[in-house]
PDB file of C-alpha atoms in Angstrom:
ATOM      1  CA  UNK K   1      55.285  88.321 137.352  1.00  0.00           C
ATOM      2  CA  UNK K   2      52.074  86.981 136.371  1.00  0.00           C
ATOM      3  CA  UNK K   3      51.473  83.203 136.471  1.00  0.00           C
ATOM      4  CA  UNK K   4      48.772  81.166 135.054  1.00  0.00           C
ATOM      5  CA  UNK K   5      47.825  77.558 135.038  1.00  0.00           C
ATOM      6  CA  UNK K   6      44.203  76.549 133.918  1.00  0.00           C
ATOM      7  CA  UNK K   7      42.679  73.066 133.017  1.00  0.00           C
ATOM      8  CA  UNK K   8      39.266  72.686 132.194  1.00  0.00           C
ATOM      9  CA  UNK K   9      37.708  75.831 132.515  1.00  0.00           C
ATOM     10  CA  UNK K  10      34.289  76.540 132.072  1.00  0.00           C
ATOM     11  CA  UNK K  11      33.641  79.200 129.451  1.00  0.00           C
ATOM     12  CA  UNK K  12      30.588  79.989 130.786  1.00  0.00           C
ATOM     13  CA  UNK K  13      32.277  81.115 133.695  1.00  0.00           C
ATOM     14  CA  UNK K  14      34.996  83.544 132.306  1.00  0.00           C
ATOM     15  CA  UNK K  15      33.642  86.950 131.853  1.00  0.00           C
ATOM     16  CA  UNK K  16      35.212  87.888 128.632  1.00  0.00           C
ATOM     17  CA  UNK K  17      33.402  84.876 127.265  1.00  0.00           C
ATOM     18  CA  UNK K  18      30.379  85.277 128.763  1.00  0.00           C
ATOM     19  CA  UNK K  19      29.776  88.746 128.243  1.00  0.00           C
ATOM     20  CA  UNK K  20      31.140  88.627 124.635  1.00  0.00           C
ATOM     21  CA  UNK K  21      28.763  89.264 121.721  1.00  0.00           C
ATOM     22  CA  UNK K  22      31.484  86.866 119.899  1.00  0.00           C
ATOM     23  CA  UNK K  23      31.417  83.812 121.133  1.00  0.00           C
ATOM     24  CA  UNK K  24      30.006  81.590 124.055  1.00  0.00           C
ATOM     25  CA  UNK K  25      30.787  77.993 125.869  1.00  0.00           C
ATOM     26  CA  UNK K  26      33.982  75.943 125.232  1.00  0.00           C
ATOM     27  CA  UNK K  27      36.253  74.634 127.827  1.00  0.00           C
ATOM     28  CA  UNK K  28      39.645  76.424 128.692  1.00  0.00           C
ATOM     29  CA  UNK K  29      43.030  75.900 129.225  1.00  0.00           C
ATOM     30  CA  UNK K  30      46.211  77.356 129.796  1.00  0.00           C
ATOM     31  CA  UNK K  31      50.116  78.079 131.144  1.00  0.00           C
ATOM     32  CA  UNK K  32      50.904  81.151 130.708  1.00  0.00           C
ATOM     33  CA  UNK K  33      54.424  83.058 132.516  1.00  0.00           C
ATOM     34  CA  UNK K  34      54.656  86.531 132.020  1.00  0.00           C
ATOM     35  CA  UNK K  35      56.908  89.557 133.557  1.00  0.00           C
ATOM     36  CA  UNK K  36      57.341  93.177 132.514  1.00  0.00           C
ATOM     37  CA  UNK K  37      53.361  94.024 133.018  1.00  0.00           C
ATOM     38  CA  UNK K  38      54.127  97.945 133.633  1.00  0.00           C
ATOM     39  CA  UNK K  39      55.789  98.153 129.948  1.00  0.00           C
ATOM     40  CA  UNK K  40      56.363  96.004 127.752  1.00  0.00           C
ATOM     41  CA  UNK K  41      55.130  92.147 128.724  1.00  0.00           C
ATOM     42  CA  UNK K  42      57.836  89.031 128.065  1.00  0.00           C
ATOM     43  CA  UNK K  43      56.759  85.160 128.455  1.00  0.00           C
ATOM     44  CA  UNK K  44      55.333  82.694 126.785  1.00  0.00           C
ATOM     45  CA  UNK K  45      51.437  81.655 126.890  1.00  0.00           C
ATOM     46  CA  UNK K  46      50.009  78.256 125.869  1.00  0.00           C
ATOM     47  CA  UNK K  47      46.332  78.099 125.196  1.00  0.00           C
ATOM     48  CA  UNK K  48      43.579  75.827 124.030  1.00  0.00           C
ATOM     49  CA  UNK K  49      39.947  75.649 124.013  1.00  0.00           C
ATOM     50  CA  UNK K  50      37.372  72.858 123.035  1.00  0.00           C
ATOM     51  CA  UNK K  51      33.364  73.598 122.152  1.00  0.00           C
ATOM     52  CA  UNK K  52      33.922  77.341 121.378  1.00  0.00           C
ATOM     53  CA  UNK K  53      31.089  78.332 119.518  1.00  0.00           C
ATOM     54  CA  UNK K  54      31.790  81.550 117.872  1.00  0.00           C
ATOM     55  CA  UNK K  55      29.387  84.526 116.538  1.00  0.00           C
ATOM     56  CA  UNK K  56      28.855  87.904 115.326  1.00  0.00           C
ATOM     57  CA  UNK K  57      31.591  89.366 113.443  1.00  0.00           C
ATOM     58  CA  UNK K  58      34.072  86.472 114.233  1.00  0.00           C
ATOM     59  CA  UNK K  59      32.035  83.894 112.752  1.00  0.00           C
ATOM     60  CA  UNK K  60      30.215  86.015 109.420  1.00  0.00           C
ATOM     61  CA  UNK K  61      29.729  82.794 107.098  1.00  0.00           C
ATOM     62  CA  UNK K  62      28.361  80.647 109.870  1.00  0.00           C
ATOM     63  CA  UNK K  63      31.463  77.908 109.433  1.00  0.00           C
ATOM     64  CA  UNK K  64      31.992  77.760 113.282  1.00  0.00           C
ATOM     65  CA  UNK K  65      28.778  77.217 114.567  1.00  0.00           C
ATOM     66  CA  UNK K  66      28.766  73.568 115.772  1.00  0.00           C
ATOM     67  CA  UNK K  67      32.048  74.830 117.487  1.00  0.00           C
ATOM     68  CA  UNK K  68      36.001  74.890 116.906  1.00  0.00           C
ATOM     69  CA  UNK K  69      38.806  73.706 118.931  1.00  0.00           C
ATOM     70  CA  UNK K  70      41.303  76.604 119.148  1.00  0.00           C
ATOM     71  CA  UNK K  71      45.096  76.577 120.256  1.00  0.00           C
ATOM     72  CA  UNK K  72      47.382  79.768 120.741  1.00  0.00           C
ATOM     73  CA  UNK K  73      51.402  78.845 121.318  1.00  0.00           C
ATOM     74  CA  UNK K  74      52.834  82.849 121.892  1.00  0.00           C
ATOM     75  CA  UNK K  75      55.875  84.482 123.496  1.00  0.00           C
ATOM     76  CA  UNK K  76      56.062  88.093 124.567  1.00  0.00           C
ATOM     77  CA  UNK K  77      59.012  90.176 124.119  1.00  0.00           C
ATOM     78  CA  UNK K  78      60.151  93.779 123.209  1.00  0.00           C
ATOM     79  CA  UNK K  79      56.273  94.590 123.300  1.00  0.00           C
ATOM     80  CA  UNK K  80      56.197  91.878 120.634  1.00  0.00           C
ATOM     81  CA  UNK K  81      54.371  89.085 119.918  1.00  0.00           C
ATOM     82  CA  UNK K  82      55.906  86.043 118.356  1.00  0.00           C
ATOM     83  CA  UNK K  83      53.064  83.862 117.132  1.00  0.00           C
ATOM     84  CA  UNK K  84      54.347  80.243 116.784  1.00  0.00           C
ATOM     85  CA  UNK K  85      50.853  79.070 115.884  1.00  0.00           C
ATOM     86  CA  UNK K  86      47.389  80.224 116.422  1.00  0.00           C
ATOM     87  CA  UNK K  87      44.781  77.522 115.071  1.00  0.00           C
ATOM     88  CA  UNK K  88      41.353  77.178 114.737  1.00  0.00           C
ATOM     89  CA  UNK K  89      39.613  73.440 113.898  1.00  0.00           C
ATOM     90  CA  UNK K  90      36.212  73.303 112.325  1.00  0.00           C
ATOM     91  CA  UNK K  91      34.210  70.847 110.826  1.00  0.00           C
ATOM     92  CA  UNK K  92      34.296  72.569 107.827  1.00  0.00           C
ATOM     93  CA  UNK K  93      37.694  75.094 108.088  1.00  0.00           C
ATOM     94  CA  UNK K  94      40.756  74.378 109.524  1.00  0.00           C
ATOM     95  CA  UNK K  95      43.008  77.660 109.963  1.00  0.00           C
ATOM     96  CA  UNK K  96      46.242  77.908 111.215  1.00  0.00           C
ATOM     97  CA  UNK K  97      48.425  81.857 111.692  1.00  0.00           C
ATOM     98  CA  UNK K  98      52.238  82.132 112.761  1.00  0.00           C
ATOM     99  CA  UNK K  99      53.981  85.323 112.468  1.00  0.00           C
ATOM    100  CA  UNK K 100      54.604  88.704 114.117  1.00  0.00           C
ATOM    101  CA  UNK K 101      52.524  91.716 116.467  1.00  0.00           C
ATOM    102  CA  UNK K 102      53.963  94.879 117.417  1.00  0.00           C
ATOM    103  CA  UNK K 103      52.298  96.454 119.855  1.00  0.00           C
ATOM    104  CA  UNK K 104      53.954 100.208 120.693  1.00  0.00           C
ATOM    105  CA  UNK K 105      52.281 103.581 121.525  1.00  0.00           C
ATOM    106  CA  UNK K 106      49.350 102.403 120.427  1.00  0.00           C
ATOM    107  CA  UNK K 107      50.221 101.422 117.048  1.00  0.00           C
ATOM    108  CA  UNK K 108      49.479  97.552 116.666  1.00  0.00           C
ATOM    109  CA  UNK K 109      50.799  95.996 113.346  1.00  0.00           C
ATOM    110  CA  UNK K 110      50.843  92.170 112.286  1.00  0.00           C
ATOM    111  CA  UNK K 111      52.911  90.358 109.587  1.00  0.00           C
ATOM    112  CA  UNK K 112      50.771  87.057 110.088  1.00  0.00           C
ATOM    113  CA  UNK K 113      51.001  84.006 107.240  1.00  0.00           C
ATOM    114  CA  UNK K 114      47.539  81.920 107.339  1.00  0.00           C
ATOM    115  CA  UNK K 115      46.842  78.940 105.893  1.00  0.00           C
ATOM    116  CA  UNK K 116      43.357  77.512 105.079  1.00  0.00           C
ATOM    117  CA  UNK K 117      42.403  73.783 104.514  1.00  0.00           C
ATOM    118  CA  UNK K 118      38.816  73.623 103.711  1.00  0.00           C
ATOM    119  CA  UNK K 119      36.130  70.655 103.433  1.00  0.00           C
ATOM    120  CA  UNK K 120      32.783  69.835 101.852  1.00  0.00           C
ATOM    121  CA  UNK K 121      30.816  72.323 100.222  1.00  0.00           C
ATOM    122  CA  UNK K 122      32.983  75.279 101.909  1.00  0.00           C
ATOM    123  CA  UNK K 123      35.952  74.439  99.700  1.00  0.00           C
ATOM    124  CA  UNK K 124      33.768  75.698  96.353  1.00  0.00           C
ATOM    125  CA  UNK K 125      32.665  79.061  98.381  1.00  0.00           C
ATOM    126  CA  UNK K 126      36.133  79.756  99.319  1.00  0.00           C
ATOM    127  CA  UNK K 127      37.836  78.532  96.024  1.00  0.00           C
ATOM    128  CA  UNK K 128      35.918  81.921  94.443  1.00  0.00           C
ATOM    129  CA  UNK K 129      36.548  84.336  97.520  1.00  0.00           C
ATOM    130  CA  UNK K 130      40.280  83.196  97.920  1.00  0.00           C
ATOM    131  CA  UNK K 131      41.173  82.323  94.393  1.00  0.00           C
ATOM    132  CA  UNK K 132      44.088  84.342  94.397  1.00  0.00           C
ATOM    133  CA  UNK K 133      45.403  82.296  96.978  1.00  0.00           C
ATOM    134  CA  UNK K 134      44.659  78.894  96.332  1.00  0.00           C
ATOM    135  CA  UNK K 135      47.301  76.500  96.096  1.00  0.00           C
ATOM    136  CA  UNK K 136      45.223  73.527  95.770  1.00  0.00           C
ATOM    137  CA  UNK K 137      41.788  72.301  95.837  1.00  0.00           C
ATOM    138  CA  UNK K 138      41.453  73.122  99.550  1.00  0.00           C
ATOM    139  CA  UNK K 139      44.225  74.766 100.245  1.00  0.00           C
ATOM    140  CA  UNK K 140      44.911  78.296 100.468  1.00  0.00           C
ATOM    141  CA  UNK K 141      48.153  80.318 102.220  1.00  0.00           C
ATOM    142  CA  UNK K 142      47.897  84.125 102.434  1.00  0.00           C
ATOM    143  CA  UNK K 143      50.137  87.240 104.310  1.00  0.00           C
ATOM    144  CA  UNK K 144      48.117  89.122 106.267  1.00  0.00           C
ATOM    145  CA  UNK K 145      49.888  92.642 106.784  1.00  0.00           C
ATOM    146  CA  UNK K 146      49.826  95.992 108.303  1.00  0.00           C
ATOM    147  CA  UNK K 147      47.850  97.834 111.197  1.00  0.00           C
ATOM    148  CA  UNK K 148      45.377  95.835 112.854  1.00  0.00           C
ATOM    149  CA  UNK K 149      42.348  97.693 112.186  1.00  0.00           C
ATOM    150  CA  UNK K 150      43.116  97.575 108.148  1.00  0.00           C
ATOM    151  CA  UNK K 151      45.857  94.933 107.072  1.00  0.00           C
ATOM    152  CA  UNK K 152      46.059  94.159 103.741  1.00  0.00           C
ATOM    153  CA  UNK K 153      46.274  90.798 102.462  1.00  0.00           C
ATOM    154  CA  UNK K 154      48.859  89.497  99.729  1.00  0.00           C
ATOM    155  CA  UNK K 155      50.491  86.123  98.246  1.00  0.00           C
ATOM    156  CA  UNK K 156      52.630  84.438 101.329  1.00  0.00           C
ATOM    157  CA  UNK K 157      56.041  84.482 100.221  1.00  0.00           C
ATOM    158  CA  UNK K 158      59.070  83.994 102.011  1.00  0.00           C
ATOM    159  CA  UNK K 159      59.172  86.101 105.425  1.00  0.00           C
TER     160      UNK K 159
END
């Protein structure tokens, strides 16, 4: 069984921050309890970060660059992921993903609904790239689907 507990953490001082062409800085936390690590994982993990400045490929229209607070509420079972809530607060983008991830042989799949508040100028940008799923003047909702490395996205109806 693997337990963590974490408050205050230095990014700087994690290597898959530090080494990461996607993001720097930010300060850490989490609980995490987790069992099953020679198959399939079970547990829950809790965690937040605070100044995470992301880049590259994570980060393509510059909206996180003065940094986003980011919280991850997860439990593992049946090498699944139940994803009560991953969010991400910017000062122009607020997203929020709950859903499912399968992770088997290899195959990874989500079945992820994300939600989009928007602010300032960033609402008019995204209003014409997310049209389809607008549901108000800063407000979009969206299913993201299928294998990681290609899902598709679609209107968010009922799961």
């Amino acid at each position: 069984e693997l337990l963590i507990k974490a408050d205050g953490v230095d990014g700087g001082s994690l290597p898959f921050i530090s080494s990461s062409a996607l993001a720097e800085g930010g300060v850490f936390s989490a609980d995490a309890r987790i069992s099953g690590l020679n198959g399939c994982p079970e547990g829950e993990i809790e965690a937040r970060s605070e100044g995470l400045r992301l880049k590259g490929r994570l980060d393509p229209l510059l909206m996180f660059r003065d940094g986003v607070s980011v919280a991850l509420i997860i439990g593992l079972k049946d090498c699944s992921a139940k994803v009560r809530s991953l969010s991400v607060e910017g000062r122009d983008l607020s997203a929020r993903a709950y859903g499912d991830a399968r992770f088997i042989d290899g195959q990874s799949e989500i079945d992820l609904v994300v939600e989009l508040t928007t602010r300032g100028a960033l609402s008019e940008t995204m209003g014409l790239m997310l049209s389809s799923y607008k549901k108000s003047a800063n407000y979009f909702t969206m299913r993201v689907k299928g294998p990681v490395s290609s899902p598709a996205l679609s209107e968010a109806g009922p799961r």
